[in-house]
Tab-separated table of C-alpha atoms and ligand atoms in Angstrom:
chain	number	residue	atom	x	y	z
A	307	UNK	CA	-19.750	95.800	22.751
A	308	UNK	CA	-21.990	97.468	25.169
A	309	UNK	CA	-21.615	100.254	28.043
A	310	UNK	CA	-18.862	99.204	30.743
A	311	UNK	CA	-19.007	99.454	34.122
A	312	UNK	CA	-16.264	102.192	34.135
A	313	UNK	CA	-18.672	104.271	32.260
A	314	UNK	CA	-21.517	103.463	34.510
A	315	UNK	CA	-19.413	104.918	37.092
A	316	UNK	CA	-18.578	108.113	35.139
A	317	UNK	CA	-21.964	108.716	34.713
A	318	UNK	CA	-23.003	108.169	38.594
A	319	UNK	CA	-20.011	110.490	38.976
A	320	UNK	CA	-21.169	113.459	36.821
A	321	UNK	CA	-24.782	113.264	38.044
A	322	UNK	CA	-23.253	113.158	41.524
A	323	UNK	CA	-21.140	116.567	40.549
A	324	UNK	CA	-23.914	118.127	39.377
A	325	UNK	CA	-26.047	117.884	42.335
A	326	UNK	CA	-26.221	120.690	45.333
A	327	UNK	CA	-24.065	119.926	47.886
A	328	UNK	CA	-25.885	118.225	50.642
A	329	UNK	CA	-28.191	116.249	48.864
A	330	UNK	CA	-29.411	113.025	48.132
A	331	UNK	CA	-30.610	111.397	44.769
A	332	UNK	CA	-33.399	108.854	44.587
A	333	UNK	CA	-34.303	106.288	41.788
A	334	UNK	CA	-36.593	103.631	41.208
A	335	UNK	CA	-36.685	100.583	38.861
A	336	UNK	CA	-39.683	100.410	36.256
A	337	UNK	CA	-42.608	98.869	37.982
A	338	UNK	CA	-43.722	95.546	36.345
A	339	UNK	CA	-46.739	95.767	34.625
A	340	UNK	CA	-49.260	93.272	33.976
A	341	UNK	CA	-50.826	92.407	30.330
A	342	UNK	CA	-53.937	90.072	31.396
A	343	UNK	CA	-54.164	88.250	34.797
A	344	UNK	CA	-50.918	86.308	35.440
A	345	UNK	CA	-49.006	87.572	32.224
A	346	UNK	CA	-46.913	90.805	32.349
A	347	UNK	CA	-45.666	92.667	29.489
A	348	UNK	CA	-41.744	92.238	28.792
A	349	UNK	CA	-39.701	93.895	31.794
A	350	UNK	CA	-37.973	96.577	30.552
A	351	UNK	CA	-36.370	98.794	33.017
A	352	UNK	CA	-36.571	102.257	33.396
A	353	UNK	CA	-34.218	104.643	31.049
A	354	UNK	CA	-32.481	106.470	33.900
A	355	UNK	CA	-32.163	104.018	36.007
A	356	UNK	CA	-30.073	101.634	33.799
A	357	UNK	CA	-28.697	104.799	32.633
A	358	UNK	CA	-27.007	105.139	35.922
A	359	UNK	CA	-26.428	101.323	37.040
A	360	UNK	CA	-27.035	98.897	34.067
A	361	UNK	CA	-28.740	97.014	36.536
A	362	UNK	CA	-32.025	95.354	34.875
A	363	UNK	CA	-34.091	93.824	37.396
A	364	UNK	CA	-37.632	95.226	38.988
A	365	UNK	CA	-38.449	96.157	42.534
A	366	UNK	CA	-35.245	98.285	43.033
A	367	UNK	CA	-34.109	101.721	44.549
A	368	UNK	CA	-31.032	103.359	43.859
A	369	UNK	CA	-29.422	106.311	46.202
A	370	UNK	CA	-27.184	108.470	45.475
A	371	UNK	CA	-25.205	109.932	48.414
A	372	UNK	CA	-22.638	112.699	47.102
A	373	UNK	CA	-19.877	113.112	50.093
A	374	UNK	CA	-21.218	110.080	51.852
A	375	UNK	CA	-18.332	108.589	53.459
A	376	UNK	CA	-19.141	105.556	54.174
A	377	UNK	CA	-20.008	104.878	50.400
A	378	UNK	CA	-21.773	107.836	47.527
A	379	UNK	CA	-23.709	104.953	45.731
A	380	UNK	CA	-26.282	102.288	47.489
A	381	UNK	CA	-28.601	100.214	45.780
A	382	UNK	CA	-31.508	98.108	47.546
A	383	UNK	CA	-32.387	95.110	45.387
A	384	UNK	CA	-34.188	91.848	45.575
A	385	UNK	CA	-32.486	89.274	47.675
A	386	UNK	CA	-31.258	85.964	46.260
A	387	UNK	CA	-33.874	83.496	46.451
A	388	UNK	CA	-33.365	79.980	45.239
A	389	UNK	CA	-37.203	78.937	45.181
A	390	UNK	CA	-37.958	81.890	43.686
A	391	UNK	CA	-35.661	81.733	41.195
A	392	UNK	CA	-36.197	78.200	39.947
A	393	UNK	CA	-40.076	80.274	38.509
A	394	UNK	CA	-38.854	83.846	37.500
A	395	UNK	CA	-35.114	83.296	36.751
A	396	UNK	CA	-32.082	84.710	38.191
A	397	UNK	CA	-31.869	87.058	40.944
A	398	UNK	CA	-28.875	89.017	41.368
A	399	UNK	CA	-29.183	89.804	45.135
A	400	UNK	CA	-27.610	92.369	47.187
A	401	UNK	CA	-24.212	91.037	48.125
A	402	UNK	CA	-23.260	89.837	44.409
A	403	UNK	CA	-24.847	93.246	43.369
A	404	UNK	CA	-21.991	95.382	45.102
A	405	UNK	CA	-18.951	93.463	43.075
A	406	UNK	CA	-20.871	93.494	39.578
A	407	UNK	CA	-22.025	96.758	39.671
A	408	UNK	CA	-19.130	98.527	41.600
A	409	UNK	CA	-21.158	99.995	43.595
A	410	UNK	CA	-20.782	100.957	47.429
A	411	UNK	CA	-23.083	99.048	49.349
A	412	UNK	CA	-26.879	97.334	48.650
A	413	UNK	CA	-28.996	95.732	50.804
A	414	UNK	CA	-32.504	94.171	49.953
A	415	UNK	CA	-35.268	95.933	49.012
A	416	UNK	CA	-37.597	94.834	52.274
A	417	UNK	CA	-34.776	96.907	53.967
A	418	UNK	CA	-35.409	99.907	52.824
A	419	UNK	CA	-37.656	102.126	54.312
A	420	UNK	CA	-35.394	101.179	57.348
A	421	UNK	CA	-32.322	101.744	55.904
A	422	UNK	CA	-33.381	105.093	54.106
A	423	UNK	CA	-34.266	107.503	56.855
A	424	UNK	CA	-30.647	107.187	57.832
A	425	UNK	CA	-29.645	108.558	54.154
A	426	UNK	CA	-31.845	110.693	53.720
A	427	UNK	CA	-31.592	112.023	57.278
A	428	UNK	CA	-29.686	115.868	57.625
A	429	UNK	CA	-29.721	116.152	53.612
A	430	UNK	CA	-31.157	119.993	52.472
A	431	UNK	CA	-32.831	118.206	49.402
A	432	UNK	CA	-34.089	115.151	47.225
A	433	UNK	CA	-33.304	115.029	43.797
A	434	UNK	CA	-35.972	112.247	42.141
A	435	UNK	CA	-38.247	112.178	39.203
A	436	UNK	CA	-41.269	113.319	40.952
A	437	UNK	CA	-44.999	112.684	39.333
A	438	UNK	CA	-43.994	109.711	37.233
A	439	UNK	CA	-44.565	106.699	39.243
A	440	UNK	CA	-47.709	106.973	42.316
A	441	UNK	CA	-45.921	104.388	44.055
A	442	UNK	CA	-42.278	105.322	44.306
A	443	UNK	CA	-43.983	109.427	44.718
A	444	UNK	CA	-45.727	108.051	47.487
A	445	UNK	CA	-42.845	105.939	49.185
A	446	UNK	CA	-40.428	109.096	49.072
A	447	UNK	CA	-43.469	110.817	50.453
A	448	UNK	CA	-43.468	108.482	53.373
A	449	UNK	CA	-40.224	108.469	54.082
A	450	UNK	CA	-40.033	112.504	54.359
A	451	UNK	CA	-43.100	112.334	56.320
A	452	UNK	CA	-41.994	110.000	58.731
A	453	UNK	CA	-38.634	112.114	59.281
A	454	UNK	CA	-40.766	115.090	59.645
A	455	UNK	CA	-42.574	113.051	62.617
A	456	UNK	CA	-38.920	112.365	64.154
A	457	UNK	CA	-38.164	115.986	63.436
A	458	UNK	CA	-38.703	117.074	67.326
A	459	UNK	CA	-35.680	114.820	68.406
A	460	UNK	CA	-33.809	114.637	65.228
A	461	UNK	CA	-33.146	116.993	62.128
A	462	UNK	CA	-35.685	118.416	60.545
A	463	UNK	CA	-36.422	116.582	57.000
A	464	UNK	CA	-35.059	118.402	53.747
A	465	UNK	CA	-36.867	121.184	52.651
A	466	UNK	CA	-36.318	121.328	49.174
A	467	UNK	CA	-37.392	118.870	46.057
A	468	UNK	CA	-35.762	118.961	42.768
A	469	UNK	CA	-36.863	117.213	39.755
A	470	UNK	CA	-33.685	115.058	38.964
A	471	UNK	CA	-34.620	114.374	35.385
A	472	UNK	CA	-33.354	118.099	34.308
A	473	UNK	CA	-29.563	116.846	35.387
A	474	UNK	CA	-29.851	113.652	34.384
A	475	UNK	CA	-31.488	114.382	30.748
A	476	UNK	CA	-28.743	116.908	29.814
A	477	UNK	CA	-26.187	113.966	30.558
A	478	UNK	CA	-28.290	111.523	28.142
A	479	UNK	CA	-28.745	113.789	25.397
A	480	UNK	CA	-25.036	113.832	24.715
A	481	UNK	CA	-24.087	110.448	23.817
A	482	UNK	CA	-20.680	108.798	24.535
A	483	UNK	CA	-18.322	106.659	21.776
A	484	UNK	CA	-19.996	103.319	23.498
A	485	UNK	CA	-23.829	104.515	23.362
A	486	UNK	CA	-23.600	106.138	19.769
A	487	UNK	CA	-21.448	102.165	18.628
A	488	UNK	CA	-25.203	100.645	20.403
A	489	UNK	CA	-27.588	102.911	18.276
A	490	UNK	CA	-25.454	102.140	14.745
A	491	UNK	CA	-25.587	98.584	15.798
A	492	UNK	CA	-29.231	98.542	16.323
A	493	UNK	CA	-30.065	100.802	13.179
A	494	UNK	CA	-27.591	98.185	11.139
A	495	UNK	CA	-29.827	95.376	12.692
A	496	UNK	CA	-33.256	97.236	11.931
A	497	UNK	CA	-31.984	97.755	7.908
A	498	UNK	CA	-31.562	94.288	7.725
A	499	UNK	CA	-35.305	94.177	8.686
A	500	UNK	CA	-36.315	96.917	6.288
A	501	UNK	CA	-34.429	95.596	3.599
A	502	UNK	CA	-36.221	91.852	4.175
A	503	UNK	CA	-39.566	93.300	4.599
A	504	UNK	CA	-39.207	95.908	1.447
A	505	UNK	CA	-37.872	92.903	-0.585
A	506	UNK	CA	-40.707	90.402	0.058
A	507	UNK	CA	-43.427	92.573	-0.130
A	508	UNK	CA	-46.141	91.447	-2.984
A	509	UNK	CA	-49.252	92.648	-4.018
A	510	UNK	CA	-51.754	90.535	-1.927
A	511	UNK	CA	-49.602	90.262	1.230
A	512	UNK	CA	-51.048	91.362	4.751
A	513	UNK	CA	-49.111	94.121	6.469
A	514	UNK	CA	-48.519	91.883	9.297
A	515	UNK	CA	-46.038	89.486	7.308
A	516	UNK	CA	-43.716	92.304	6.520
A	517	UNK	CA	-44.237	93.150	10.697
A	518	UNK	CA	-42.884	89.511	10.788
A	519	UNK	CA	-39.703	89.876	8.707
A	520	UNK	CA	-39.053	92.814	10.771
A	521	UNK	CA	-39.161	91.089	13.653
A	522	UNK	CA	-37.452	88.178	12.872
A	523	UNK	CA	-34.824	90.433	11.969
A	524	UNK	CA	-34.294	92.023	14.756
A	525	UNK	CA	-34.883	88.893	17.029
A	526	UNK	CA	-32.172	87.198	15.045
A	527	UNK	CA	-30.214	89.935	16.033
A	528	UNK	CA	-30.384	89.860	19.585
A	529	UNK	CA	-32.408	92.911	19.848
A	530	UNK	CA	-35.190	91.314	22.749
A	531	UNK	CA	-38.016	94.197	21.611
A	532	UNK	CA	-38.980	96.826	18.800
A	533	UNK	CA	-37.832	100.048	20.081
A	534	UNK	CA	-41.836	100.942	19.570
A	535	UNK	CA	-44.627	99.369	17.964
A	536	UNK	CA	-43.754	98.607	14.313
A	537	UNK	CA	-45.726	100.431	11.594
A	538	UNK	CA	-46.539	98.861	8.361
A	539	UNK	CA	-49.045	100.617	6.579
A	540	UNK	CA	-50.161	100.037	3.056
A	541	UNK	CA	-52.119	102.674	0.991
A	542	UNK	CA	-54.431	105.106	2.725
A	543	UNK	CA	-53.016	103.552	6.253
A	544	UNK	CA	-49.397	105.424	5.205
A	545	UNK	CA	-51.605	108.973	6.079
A	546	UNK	CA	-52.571	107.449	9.724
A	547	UNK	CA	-49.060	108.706	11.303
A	548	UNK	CA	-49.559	106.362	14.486
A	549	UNK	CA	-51.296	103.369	12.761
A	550	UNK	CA	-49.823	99.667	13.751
A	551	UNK	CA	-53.006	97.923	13.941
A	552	UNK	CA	-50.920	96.492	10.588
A	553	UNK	CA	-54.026	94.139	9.347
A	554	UNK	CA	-54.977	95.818	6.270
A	555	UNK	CA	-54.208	93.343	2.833
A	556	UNK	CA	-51.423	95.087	0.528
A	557	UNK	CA	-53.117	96.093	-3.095
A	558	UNK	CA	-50.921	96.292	-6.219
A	559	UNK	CA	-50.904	100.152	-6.543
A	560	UNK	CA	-50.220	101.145	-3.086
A	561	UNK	CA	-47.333	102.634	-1.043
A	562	UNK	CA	-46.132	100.457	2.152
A	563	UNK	CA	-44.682	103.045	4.702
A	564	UNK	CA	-42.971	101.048	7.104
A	565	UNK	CA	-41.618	103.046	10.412
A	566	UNK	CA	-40.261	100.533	12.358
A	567	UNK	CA	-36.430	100.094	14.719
A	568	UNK	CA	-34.972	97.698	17.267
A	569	UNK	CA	-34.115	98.351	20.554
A	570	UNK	CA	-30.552	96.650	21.109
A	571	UNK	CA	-29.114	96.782	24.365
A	572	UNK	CA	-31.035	99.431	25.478
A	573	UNK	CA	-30.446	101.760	22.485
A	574	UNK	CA	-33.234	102.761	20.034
A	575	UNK	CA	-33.564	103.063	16.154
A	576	UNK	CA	-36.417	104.535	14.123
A	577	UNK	CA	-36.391	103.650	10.799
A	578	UNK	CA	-39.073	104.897	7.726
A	579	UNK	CA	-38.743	103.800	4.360
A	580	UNK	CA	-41.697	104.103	2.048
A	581	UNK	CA	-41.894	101.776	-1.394
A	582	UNK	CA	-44.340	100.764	-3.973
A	583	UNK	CA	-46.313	97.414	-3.266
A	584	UNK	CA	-45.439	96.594	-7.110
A	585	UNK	CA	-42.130	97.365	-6.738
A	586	UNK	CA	-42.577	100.553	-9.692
A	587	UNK	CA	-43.620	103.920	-8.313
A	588	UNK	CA	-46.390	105.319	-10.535
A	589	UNK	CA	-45.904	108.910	-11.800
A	590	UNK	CA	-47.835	110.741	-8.678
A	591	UNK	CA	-46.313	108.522	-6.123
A	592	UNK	CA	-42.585	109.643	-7.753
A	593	UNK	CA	-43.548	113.530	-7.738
A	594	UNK	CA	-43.978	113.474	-4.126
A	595	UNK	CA	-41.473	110.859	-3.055
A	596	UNK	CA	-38.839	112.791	-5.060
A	597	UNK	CA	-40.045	115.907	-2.774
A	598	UNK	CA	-39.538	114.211	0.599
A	599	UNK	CA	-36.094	112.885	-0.031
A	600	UNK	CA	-35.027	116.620	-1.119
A	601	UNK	CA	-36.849	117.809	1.959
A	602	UNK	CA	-35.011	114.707	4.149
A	603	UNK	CA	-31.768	115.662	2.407
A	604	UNK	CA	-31.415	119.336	3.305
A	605	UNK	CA	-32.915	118.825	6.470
A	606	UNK	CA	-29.860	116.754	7.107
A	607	UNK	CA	-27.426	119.043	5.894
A	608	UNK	CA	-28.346	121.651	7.960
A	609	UNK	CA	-27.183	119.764	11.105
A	610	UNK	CA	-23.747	120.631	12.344
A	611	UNK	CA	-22.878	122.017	15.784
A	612	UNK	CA	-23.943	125.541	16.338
A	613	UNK	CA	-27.137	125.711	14.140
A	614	UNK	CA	-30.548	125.336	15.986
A	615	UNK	CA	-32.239	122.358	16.628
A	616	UNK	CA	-34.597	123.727	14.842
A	617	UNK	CA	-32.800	123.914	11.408
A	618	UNK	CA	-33.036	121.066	9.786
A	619	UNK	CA	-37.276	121.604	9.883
A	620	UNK	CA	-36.904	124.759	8.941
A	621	UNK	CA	-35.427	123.367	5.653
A	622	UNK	CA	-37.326	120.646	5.153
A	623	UNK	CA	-40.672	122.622	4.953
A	624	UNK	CA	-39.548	124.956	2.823
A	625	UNK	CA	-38.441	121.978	0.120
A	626	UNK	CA	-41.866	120.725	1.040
A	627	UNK	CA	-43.725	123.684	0.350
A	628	UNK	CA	-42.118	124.906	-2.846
A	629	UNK	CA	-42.772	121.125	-4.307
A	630	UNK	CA	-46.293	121.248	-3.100
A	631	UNK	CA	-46.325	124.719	-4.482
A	632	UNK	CA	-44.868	123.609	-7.851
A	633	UNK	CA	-47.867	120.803	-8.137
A	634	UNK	CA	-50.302	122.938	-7.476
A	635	UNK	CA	-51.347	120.946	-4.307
A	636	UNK	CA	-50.614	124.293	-2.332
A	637	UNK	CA	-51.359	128.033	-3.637
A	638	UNK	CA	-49.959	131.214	-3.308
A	639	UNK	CA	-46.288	132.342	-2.384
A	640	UNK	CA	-44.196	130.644	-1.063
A	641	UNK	CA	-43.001	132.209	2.118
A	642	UNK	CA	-46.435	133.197	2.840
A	643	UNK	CA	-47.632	129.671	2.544
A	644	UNK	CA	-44.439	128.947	4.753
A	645	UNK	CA	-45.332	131.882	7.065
A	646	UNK	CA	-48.741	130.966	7.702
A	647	UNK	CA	-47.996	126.994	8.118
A	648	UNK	CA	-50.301	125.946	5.436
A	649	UNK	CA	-48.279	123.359	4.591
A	650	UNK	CA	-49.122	121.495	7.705
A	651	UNK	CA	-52.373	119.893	5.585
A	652	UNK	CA	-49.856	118.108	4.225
A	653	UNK	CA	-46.649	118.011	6.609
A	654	UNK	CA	-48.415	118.406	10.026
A	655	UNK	CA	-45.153	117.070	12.346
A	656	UNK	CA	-41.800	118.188	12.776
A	657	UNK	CA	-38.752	116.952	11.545
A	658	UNK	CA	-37.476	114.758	14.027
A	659	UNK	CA	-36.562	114.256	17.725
A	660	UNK	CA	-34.063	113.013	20.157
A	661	UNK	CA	-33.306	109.482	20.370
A	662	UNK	CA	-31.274	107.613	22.809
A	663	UNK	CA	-32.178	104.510	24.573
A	664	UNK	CA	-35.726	106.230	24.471
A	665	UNK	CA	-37.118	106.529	20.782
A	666	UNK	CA	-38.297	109.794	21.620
A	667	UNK	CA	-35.234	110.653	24.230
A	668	UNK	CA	-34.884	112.949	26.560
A	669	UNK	CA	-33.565	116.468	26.571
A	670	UNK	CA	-34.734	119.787	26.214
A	671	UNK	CA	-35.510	121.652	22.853
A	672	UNK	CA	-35.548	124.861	23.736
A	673	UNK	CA	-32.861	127.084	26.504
A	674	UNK	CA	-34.966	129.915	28.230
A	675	UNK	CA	-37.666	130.123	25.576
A	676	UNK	CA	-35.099	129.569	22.427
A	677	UNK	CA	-34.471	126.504	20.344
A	678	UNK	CA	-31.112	125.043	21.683
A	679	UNK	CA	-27.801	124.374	19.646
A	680	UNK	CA	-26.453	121.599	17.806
A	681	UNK	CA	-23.810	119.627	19.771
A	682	UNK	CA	-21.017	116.591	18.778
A	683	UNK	CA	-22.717	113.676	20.349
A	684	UNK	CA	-26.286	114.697	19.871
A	685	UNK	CA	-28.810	112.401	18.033
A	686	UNK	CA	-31.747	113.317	16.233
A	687	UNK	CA	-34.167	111.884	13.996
A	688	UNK	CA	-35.057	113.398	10.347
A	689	UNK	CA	-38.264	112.479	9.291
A	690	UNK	CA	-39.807	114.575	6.703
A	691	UNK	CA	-43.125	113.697	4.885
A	692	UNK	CA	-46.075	114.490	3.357
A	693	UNK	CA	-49.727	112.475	4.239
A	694	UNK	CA	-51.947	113.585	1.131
A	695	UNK	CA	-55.557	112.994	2.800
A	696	UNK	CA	-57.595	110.417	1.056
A	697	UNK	CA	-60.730	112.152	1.427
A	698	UNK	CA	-59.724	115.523	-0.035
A	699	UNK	CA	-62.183	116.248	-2.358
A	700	UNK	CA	-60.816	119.612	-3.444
A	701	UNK	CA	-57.926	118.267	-4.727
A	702	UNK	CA	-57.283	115.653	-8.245
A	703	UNK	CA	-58.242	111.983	-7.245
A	704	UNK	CA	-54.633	110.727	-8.132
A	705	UNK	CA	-52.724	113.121	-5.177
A	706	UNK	CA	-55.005	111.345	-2.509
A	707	UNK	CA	-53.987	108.643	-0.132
A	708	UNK	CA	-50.418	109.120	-0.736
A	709	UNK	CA	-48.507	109.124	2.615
A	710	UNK	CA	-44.650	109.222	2.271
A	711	UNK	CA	-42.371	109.534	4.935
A	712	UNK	CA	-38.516	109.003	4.731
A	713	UNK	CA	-36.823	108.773	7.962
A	714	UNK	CA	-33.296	108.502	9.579
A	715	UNK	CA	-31.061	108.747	12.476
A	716	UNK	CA	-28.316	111.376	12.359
A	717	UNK	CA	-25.886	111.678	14.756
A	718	UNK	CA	-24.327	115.519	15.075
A	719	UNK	CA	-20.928	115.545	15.093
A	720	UNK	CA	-17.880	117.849	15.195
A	721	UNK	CA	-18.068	119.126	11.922
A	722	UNK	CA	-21.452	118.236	10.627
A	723	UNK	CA	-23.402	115.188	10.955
A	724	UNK	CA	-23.060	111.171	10.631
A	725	UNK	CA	-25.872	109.134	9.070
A	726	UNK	CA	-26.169	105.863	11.528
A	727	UNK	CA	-29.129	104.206	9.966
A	728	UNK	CA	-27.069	103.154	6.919
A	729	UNK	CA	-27.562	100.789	4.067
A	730	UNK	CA	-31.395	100.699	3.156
A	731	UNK	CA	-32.871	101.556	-0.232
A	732	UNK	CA	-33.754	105.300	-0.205
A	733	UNK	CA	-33.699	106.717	-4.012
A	734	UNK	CA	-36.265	105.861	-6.436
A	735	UNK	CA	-33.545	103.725	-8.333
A	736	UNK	CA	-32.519	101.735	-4.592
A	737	UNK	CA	-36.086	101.173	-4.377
A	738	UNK	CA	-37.129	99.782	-7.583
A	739	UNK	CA	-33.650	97.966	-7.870
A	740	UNK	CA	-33.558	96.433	-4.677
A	741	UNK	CA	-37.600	95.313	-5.213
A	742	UNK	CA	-36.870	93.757	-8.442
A	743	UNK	CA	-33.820	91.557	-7.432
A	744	UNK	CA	-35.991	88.680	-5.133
A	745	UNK	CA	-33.826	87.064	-2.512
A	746	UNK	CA	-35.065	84.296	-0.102
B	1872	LIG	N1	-41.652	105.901	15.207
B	1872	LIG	C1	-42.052	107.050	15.889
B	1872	LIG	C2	-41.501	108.252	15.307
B	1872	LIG	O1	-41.059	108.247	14.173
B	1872	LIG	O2	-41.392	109.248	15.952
B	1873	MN	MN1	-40.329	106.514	13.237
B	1874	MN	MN1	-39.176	109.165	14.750
């Protein structure tokens, strides 16, 4: 299982077709980045550039070369270095690079401001992701200038910049058999976390020890890193949307919302299931529960190709309102409660978002101004829920602190939609079944 180099190919192909003749594309790896003094964080690299070349070490450049004869794709890469090796681990290198990549050519990364001016040299523009990284912004800026400075005896440097992200980000949005096989696996990996965490959660436990059956979940797994920071948060922490400081003790009556996916093989999941610490709902916490899996359910019944992204929100705020509505927690009618977005007290984020090998992937929302279609191979997240504020006086003591959200990944396909993140407790009855029978 995993992407192929065939398919790497394809896509260095379709970028490379999509790209004004005369032009060159430029790419750099994800810069490490340091945690304290000598320790980094994790190396991950960066989205596009795997995207493109599935190629996962630092301190590389990638250039595409459409029409170049001599070879379209070149990559400059660390060299092989046996020393170097024996402290950070293995080094590809340049010449092994060519063969287990398919690429064209590579050459080592000291090489390359050499090497460059000599690609870039004649080309009308520069297709790169400008703004994101100072370094690699000021390296292309360097290399441009320093053509500019040869200008008199050569030709003059290209005069137009293009944000390559645009081309690129259509290309990820749509996801092929092999991606969409990646995000089920790593959604099937992150239930088996979910399901762990919602069964051994007891009254009295910190948050943090469900963040550990998560994660020993998904380590088991193979997946090498949450596809964001997990969130486990018990009572009044399930209205914090972003919390993960995941500290707080677990108290008997409390909901545990836990938002939480692996990252396998580059592919994200984002997973929310919300359950009773006792393993019983109590009457309030049912009322709105019951609300947000209506809300989750139409939301994902209104994705099929051809409706607008946006939908699926569309529906789910209008279940969320009219149950709000129906406890009194909201007042008036209902489309002008919907109309005048008063229900965003309550439900104050949309529905969902891409999600890809980022969690929150890339790809537009909107074509000139309007919310884009629905197409096969498109995945979003659904996400309803409703954060009832614990310190709203104006409303009955036993509405506040409840924060439920219910959340899934949904792939769009030719005729409707395919639920990926499969197989974890969702109804009341799941729940309360699947809390009552203890495994170990
Ligand atoms: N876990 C982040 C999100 O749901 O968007
Ligand atoms: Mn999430
Ligand atoms: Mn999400």
């Amino acid at each position: 299982m995993g992407i192929t180099n065939r398919e790497f190919k394809k896509r260095r192909k379709e970028i490379m077709s999509r790209m004004e003749p005369n032009s060159i594309g430029l790419l750099s790896s994800a810069p490490e980045c340091l945690r304290n003094n000598d320790a980094e964080y994790q190396y991950r690299q960066n989205s596009d550039f795997y995207y493109l070349t599935g190629f996962t070490e630092p301190h590389a450049i990638l250039a595409l070369v459409p029409g170049r004869e001599q070879g379209e794709v070149i990559l400059f890469c660390r060299e092989k270095n046996e020393e170097k090796e024996l402290w950070t681990g293995y080094i590809l290198g340049p010449e092994a690079a060519i063969d287990s990549l398919k690429i064209d050519d590579a050459y080592p990364i000291e090489d390359v401001d050499e090497i460059i001016s000599g690609l870039i040299e004649g080309k009308d523009r520069i297709y790169y992701s400008m703004g994101r990284d100072d370094h690699f912004d000021r390296q292309v800026m360097t290399w441009v200038k320093n053509l500019r400075n040869n200008a008199k005896v050569g030709p003059p440097p290209p005069s137009e910049f293009q944000v390559l992200d645009h081309l690129l980000h259509e290309l990820r949005l749509i996801k092929s058999p092999a991606e969409i096989k990646l995000m089920e696996k790593a959604a099937k990996i992150s239930a088996e976390g979910h399901k762990a965490a919602m069964n051994r959660c007891v009254p009295g436990a910190k948050e943090y020890e469900l963040e550990a059956e998560l994660q020993y979940a998904f380590t088991r797994s193979g997946s090498r890193s949450p596809a964001y920071q997990s969130i486990v948060g018990a009572g009044d922490n399930a209205c914090v949307l972003h919390y993960n400081s995941n500290k707080a003790e677990i108290k008997k009556g409390d909901l545990v919302l836990i938002d939480a996916g692996c990252e396998y093989e580059y592919y994200a999941s984002d997973i929310t299931r919300t359950f009773p610490a006792s393993g019983k709902f109590t009457k309030e916490q049912k009322l709105i529960y019951e609300i947000v899996l209506l809300a989750q359910k139409e939301a994902i019944k209104a994705i099929k190709p051809g409706n607008t992204w946006d939908a699926p929100h569309n529906a789910s705020v209008k279940v969320i309102t009219k149950g709000l509505l129906e406890l009194g927690l909201l007042k008036g009618s209902l489309s002008r409660l919907i109309k005048s977005q008063e229900y965003r007290r309550y439900y104050m984020h949309r529905v969902g978002h891409w999600i890809g090998m980022d969690v929150h992937d890339v790809g537009d929302y909107k074509i000139d101004g309007h919310w884009r279609l629905l197409e096969p191979g498109m995945v979003t997240t659904i996400e309803p829920g409703i954060y009832i504020s614990p310190s709203d006086n104006s409303i009955s003591k036993k509405w506040r602190g409840i924060g439920i959200r219910i959340e899934d990944d949904v792939l769009v396909t030719k005729t409707g939609y395919r639920i990926l993140s499969t197989g974890i407790p969702k109804t009341v009855v799941e729940i309360e079944t699947h809390m009552s029978t203890k495994v170990n």
